[in-house]
mmCIF entry with sequence, helices, sheets and N, C-alpha, C, O atoms, coordinates in Angstrom:
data_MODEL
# 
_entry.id   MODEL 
# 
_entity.id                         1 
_entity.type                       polymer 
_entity.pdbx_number_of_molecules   1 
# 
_entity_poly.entity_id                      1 
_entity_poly.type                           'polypeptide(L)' 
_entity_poly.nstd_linkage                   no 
_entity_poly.nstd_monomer                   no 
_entity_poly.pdbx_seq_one_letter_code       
;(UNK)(UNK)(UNK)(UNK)(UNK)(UNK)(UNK)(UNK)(UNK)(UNK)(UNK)(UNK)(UNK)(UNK)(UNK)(UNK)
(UNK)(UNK)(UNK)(UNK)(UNK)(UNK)(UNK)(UNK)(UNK)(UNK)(UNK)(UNK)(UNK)(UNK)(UNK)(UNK)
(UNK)(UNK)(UNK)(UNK)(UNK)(UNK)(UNK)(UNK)(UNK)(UNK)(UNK)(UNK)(UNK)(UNK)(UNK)(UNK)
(UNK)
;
_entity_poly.pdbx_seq_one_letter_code_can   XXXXXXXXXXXXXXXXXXXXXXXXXXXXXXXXXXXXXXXXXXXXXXXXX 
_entity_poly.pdbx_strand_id                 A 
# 
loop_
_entity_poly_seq.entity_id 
_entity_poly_seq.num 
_entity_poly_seq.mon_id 
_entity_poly_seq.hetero 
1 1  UNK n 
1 2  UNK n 
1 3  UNK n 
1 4  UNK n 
1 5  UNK n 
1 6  UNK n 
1 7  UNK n 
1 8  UNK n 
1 9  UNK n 
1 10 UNK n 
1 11 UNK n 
1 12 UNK n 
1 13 UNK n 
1 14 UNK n 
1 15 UNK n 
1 16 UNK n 
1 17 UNK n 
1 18 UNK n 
1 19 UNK n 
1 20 UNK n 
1 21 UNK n 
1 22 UNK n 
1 23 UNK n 
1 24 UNK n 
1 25 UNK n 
1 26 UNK n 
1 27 UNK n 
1 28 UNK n 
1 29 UNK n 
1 30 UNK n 
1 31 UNK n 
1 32 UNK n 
1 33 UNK n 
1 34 UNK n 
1 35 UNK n 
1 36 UNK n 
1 37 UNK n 
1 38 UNK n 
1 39 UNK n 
1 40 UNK n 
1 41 UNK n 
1 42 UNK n 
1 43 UNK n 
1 44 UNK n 
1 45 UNK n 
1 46 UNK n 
1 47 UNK n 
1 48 UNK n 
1 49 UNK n 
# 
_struct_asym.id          A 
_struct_asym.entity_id   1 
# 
loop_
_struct_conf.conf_type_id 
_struct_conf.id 
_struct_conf.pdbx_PDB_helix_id 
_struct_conf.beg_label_comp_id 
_struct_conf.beg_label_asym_id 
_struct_conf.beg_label_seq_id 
_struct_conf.pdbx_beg_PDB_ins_code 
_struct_conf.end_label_comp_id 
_struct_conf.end_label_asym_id 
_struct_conf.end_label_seq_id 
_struct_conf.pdbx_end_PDB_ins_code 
_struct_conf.beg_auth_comp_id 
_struct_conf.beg_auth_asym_id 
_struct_conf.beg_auth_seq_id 
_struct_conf.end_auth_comp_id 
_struct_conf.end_auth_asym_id 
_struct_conf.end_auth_seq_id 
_struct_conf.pdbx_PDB_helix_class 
_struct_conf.details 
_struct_conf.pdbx_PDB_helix_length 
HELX_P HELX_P1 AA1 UNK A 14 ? UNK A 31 ? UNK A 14 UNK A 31 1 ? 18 
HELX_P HELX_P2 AA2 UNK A 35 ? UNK A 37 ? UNK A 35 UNK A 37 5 ? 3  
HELX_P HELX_P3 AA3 UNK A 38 ? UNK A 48 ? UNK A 38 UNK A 48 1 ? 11 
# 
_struct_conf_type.id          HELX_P 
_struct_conf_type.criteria    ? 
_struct_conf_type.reference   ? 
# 
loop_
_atom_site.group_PDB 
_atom_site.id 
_atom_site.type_symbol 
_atom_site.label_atom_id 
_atom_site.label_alt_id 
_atom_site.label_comp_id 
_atom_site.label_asym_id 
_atom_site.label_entity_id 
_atom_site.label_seq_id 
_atom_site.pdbx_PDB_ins_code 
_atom_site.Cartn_x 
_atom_site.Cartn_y 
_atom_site.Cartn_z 
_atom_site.occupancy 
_atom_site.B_iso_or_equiv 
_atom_site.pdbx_formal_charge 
_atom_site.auth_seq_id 
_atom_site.auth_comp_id 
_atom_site.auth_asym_id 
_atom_site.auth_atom_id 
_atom_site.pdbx_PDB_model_num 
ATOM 1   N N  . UNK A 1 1  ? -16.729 -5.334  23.295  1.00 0.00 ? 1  UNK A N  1 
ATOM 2   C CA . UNK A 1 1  ? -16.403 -6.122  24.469  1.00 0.00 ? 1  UNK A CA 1 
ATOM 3   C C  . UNK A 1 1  ? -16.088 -7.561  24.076  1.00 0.00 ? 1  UNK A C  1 
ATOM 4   O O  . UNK A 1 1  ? -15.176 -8.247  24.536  1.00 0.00 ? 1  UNK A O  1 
ATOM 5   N N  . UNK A 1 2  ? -17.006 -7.918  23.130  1.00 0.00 ? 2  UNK A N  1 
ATOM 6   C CA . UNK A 1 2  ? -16.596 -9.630  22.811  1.00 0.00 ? 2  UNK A CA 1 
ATOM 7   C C  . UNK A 1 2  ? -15.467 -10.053 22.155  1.00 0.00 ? 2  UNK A C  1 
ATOM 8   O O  . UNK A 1 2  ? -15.095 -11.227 22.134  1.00 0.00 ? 2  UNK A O  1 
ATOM 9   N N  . UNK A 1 3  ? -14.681 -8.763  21.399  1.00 0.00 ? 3  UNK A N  1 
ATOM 10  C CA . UNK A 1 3  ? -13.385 -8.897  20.767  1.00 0.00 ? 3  UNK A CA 1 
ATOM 11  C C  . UNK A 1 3  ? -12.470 -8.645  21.606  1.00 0.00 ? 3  UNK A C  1 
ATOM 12  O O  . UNK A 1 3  ? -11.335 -8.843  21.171  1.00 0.00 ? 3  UNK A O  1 
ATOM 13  N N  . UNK A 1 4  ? -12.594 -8.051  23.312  1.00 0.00 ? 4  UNK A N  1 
ATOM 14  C CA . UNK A 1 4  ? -11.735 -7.675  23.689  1.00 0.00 ? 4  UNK A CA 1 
ATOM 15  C C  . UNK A 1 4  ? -11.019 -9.220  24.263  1.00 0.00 ? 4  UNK A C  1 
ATOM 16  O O  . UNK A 1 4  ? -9.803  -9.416  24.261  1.00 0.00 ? 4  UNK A O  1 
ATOM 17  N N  . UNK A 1 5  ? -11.853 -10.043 24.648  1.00 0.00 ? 5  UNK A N  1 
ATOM 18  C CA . UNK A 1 5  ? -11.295 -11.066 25.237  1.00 0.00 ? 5  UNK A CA 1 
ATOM 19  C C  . UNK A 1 5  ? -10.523 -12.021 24.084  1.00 0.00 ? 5  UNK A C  1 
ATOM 20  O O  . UNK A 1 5  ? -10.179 -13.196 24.209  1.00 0.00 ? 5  UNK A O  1 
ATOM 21  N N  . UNK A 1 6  ? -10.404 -11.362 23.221  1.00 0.00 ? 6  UNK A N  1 
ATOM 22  C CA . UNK A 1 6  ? -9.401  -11.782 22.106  1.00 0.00 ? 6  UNK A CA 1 
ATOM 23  C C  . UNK A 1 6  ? -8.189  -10.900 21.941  1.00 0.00 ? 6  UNK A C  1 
ATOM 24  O O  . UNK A 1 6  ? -7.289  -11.154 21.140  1.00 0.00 ? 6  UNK A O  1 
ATOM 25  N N  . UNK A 1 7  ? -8.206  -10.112 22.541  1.00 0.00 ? 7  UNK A N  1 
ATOM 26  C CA . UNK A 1 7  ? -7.254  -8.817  22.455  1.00 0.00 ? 7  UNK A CA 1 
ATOM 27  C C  . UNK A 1 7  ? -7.502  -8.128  21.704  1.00 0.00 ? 7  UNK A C  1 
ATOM 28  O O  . UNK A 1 7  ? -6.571  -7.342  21.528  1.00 0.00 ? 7  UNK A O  1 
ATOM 29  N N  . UNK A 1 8  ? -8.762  -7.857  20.755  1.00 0.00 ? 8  UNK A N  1 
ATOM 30  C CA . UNK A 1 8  ? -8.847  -7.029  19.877  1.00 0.00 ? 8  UNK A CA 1 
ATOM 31  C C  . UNK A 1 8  ? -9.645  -5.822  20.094  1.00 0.00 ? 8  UNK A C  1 
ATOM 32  O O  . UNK A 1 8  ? -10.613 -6.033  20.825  1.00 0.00 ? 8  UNK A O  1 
ATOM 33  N N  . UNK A 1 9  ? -9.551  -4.871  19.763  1.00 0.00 ? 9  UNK A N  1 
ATOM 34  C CA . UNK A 1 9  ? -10.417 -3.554  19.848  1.00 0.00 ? 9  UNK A CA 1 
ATOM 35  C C  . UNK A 1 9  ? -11.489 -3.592  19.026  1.00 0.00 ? 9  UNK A C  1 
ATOM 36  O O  . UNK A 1 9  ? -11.204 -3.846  17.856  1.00 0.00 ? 9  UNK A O  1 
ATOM 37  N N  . UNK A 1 10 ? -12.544 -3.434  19.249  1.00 0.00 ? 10 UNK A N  1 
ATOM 38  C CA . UNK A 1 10 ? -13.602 -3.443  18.219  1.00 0.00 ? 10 UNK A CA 1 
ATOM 39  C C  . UNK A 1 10 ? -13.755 -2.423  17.558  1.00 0.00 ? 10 UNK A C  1 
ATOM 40  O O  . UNK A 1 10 ? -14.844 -2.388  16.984  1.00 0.00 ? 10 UNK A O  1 
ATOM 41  N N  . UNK A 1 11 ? -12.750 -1.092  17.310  1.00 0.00 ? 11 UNK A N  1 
ATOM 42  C CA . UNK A 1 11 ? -12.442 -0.380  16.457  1.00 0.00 ? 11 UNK A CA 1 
ATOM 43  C C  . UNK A 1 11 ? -11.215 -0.325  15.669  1.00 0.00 ? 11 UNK A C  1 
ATOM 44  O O  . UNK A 1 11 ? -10.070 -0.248  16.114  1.00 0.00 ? 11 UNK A O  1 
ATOM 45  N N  . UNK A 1 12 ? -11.631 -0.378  14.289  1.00 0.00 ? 12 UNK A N  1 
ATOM 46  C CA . UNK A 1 12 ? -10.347 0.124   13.447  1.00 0.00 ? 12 UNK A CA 1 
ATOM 47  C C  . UNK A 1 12 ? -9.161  1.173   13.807  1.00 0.00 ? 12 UNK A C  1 
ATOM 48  O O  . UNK A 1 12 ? -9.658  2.273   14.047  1.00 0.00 ? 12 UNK A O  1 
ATOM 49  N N  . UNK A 1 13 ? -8.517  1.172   13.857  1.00 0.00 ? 13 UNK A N  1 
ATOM 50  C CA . UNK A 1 13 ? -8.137  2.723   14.047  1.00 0.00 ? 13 UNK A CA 1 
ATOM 51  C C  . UNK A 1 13 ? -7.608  3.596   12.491  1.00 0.00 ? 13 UNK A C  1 
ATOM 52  O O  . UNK A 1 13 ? -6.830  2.939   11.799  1.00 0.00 ? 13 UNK A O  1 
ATOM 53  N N  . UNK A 1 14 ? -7.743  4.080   12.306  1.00 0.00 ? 14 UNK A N  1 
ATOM 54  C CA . UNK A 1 14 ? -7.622  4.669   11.248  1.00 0.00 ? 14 UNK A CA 1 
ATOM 55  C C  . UNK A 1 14 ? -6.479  4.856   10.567  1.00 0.00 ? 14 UNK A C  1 
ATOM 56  O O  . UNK A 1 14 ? -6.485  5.133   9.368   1.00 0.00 ? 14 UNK A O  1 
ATOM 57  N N  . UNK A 1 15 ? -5.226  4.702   11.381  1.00 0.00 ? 15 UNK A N  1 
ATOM 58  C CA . UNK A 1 15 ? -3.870  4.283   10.299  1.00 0.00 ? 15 UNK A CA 1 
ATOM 59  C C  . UNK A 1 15 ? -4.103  2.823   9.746   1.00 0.00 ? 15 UNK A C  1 
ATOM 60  O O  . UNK A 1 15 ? -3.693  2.475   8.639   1.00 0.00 ? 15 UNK A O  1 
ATOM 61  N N  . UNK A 1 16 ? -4.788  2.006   10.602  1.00 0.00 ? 16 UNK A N  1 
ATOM 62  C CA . UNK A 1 16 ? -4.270  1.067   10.245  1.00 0.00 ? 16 UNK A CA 1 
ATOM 63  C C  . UNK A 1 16 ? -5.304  0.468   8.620   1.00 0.00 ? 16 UNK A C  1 
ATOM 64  O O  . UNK A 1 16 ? -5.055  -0.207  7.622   1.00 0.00 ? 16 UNK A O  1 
ATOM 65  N N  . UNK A 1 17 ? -6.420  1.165   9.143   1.00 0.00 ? 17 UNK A N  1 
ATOM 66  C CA . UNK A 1 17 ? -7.321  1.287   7.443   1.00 0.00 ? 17 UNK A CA 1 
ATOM 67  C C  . UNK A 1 17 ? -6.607  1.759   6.309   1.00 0.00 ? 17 UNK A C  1 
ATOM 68  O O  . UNK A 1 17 ? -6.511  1.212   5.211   1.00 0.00 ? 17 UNK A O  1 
ATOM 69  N N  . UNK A 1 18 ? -5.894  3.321   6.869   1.00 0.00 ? 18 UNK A N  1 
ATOM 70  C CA . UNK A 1 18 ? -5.274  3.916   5.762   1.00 0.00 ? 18 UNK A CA 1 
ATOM 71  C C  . UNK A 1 18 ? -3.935  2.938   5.417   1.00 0.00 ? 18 UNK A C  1 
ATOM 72  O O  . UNK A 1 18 ? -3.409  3.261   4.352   1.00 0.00 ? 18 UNK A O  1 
ATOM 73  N N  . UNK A 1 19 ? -3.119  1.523   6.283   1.00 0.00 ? 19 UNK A N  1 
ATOM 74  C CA . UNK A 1 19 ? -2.450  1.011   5.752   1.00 0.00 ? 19 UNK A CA 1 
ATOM 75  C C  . UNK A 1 19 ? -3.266  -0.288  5.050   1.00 0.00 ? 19 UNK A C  1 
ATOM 76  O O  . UNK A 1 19 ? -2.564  -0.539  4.070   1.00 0.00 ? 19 UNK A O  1 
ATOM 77  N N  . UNK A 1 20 ? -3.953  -0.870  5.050   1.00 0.00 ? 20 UNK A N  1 
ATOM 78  C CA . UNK A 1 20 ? -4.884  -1.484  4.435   1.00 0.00 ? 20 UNK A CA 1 
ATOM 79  C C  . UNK A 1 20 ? -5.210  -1.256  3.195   1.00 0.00 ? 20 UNK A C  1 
ATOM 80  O O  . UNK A 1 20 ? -5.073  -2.157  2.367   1.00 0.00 ? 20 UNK A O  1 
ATOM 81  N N  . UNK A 1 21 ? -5.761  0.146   2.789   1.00 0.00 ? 21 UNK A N  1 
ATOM 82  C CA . UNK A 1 21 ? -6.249  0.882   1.775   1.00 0.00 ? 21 UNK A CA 1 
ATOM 83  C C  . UNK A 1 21 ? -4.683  0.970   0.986   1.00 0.00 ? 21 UNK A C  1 
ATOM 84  O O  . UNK A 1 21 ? -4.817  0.732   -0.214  1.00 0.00 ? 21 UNK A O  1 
ATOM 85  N N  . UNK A 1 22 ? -3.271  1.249   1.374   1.00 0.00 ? 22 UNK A N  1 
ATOM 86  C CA . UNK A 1 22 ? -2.467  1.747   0.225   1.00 0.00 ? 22 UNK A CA 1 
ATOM 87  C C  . UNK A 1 22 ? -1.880  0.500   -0.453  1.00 0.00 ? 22 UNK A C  1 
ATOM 88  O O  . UNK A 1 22 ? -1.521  0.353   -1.622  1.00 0.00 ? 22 UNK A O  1 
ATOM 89  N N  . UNK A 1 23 ? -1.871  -0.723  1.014   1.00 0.00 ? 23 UNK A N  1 
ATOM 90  C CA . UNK A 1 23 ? -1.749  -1.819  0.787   1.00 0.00 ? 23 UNK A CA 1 
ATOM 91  C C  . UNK A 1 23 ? -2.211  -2.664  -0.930  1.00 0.00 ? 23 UNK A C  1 
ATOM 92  O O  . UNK A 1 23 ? -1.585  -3.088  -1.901  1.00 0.00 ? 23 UNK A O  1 
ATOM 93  N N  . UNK A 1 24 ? -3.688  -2.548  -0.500  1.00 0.00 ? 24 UNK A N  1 
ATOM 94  C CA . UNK A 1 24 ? -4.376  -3.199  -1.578  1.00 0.00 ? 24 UNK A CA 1 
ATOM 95  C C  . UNK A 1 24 ? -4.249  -2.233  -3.042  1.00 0.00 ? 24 UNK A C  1 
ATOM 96  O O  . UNK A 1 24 ? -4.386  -2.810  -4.121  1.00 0.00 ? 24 UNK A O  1 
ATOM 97  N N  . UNK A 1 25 ? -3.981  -0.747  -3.001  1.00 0.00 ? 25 UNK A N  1 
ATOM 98  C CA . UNK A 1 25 ? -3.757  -0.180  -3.856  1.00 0.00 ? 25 UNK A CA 1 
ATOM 99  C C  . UNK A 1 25 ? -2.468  -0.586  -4.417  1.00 0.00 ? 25 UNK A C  1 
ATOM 100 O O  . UNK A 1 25 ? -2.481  -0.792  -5.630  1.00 0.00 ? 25 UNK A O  1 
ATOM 101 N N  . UNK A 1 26 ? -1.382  -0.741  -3.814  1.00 0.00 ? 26 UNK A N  1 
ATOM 102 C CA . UNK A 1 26 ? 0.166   -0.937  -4.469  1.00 0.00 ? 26 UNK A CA 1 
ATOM 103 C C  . UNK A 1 26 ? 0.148   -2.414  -5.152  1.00 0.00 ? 26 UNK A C  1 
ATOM 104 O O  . UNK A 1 26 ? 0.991   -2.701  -6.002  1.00 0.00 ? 26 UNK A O  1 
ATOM 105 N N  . UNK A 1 27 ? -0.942  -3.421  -4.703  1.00 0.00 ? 27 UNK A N  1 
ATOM 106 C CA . UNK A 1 27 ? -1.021  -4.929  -5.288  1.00 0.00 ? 27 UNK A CA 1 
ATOM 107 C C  . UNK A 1 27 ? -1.826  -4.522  -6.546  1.00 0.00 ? 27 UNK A C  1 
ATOM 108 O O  . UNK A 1 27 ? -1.446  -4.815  -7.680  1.00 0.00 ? 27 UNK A O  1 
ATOM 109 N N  . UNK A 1 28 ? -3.126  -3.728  -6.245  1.00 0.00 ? 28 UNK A N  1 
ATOM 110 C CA . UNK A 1 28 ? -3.207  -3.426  -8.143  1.00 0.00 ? 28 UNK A CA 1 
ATOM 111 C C  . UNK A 1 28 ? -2.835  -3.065  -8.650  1.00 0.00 ? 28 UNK A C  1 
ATOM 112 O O  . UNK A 1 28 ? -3.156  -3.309  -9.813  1.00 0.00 ? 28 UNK A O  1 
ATOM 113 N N  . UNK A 1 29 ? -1.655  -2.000  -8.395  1.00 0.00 ? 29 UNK A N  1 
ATOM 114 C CA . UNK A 1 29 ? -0.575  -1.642  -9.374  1.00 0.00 ? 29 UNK A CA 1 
ATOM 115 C C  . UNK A 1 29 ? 0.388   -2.277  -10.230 1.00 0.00 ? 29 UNK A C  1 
ATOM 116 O O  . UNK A 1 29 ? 0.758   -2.244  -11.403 1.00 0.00 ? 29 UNK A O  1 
ATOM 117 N N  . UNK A 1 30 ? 0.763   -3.164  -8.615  1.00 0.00 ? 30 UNK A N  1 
ATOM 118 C CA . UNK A 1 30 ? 1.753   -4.234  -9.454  1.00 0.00 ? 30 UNK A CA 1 
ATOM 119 C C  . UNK A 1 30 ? 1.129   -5.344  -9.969  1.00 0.00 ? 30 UNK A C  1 
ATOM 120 O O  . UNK A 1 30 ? 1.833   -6.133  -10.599 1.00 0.00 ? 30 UNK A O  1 
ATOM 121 N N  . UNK A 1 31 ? -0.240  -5.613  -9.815  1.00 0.00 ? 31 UNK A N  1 
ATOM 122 C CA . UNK A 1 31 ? -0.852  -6.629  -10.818 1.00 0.00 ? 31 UNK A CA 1 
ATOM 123 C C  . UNK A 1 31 ? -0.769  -6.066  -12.499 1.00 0.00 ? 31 UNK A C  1 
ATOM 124 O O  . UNK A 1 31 ? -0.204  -6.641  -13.429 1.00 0.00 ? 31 UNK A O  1 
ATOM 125 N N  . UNK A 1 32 ? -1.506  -4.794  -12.535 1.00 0.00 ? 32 UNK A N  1 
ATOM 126 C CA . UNK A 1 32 ? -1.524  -4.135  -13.746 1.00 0.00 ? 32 UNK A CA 1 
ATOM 127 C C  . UNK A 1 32 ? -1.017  -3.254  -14.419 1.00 0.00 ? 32 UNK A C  1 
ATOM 128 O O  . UNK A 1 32 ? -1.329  -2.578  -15.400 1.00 0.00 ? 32 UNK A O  1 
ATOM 129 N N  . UNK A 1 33 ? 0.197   -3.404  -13.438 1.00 0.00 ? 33 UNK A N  1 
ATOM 130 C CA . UNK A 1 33 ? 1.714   -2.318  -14.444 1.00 0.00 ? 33 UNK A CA 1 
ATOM 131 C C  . UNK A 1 33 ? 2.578   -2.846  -14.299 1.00 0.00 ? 33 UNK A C  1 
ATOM 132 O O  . UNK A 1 33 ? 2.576   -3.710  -13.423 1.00 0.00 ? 33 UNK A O  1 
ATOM 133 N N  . UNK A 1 34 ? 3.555   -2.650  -14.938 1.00 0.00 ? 34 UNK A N  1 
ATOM 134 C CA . UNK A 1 34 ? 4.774   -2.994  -15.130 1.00 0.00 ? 34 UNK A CA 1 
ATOM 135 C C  . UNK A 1 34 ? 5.887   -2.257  -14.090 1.00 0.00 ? 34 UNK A C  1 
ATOM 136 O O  . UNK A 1 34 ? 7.023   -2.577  -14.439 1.00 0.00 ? 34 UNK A O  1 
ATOM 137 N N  . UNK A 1 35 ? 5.886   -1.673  -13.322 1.00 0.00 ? 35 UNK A N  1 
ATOM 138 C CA . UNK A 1 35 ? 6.599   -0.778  -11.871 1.00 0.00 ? 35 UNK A CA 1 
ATOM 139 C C  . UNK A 1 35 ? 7.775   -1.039  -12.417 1.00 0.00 ? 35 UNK A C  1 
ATOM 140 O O  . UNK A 1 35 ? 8.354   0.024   -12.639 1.00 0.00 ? 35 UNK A O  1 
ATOM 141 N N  . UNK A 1 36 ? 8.377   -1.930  -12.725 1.00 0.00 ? 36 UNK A N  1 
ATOM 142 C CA . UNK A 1 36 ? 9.728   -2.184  -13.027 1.00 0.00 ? 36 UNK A CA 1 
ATOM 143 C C  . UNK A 1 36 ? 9.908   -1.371  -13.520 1.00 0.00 ? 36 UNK A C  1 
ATOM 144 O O  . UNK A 1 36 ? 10.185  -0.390  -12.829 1.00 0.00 ? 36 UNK A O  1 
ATOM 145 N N  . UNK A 1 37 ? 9.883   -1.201  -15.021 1.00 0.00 ? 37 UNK A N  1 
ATOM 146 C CA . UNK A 1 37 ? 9.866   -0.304  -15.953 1.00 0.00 ? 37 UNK A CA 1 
ATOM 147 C C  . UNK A 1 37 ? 9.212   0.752   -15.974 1.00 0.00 ? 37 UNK A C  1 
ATOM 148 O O  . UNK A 1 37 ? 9.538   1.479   -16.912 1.00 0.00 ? 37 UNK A O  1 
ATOM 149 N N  . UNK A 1 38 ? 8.237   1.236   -15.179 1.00 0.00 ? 38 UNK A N  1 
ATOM 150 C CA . UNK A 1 38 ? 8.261   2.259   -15.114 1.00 0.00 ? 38 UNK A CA 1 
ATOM 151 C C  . UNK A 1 38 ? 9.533   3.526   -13.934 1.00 0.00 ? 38 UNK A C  1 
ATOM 152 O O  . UNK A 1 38 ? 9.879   4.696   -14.094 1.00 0.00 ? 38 UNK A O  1 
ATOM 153 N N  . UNK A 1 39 ? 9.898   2.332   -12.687 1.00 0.00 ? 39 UNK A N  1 
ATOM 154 C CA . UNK A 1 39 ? 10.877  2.925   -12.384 1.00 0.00 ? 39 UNK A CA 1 
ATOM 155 C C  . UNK A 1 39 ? 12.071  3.368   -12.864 1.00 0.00 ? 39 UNK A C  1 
ATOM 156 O O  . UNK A 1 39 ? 12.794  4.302   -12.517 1.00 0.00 ? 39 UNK A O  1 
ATOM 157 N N  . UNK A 1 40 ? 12.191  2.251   -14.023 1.00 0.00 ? 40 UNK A N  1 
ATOM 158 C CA . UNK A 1 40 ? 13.563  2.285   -15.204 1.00 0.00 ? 40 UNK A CA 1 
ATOM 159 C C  . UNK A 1 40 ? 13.366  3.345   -15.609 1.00 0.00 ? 40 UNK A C  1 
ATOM 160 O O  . UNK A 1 40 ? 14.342  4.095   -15.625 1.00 0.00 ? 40 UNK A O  1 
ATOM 161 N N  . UNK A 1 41 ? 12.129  3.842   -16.079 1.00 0.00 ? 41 UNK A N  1 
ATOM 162 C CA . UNK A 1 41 ? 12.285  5.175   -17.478 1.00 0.00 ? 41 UNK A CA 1 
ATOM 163 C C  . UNK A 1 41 ? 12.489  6.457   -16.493 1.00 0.00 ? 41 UNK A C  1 
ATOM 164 O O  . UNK A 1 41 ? 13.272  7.378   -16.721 1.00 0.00 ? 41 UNK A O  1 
ATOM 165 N N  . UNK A 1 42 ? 11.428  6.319   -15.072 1.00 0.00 ? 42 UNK A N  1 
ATOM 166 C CA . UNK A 1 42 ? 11.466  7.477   -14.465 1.00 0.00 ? 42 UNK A CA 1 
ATOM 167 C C  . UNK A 1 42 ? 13.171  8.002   -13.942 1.00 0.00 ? 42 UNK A C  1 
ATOM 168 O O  . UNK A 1 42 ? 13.562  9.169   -13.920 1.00 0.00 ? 42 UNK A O  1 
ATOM 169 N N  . UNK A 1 43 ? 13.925  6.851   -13.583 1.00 0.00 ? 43 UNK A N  1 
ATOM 170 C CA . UNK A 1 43 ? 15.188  7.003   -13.562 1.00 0.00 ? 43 UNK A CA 1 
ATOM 171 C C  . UNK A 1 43 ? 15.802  7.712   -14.382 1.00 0.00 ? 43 UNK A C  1 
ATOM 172 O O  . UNK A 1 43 ? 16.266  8.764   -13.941 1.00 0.00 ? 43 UNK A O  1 
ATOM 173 N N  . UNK A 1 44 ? 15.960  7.464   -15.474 1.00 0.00 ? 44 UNK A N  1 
ATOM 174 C CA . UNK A 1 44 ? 16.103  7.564   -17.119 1.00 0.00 ? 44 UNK A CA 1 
ATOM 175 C C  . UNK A 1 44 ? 16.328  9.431   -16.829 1.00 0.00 ? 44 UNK A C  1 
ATOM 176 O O  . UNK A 1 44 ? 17.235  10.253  -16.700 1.00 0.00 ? 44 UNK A O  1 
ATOM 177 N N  . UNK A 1 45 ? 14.962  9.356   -16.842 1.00 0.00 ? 45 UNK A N  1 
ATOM 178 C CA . UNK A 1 45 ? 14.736  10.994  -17.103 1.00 0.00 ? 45 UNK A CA 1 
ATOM 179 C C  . UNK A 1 45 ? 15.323  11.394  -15.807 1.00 0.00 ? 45 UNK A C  1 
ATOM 180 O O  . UNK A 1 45 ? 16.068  12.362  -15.960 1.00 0.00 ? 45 UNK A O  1 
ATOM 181 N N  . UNK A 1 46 ? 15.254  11.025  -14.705 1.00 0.00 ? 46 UNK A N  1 
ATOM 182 C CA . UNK A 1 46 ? 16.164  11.885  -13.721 1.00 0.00 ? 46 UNK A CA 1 
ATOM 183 C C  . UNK A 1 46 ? 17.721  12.188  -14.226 1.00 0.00 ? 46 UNK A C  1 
ATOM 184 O O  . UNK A 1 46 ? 18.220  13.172  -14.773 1.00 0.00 ? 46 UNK A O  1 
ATOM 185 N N  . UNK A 1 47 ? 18.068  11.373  -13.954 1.00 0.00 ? 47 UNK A N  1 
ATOM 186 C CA . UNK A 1 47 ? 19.329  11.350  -14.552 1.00 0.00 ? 47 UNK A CA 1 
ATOM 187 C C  . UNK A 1 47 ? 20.023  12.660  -15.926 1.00 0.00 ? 47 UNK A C  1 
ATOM 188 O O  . UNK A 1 47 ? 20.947  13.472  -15.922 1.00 0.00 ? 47 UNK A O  1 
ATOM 189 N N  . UNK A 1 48 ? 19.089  12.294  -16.825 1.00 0.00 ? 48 UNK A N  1 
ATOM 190 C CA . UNK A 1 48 ? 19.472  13.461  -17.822 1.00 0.00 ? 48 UNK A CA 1 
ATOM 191 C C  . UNK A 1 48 ? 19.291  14.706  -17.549 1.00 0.00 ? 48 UNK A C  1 
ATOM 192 O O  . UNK A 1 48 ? 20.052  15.470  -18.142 1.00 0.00 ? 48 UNK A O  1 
ATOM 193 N N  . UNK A 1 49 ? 18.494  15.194  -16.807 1.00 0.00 ? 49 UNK A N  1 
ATOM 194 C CA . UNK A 1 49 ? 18.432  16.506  -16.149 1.00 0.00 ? 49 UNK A CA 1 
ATOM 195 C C  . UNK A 1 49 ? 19.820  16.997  -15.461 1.00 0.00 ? 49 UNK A C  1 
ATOM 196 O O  . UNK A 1 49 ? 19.872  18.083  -14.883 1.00 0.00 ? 49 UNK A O  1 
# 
């Protein structure tokens, strides 16, 4: 009730966790990989097939 007079729901709803959750997953990725290059090679190999 006390969030509502903020417009907020005092529940999560659950996409929006699960966008939260892939969120913070895709920033440690791209903190600690290289994505670039790994899209480069995965290309790579599509291609030659």
């Amino acid at each position: 009730a006390w969030l509502a007079q903020f417009g907020q729901s005092a529940r999560i709803s659950y996409s929006d966790r699960v966008e939260e959750t892939l969120d913070a997953l895709a920033g440690h990725l791209e903190k600690h990989l290289d994505i670039d290059r790994i899209l480069k090679l995965s290309a790579e190999i599509s291609q030659r097939a």
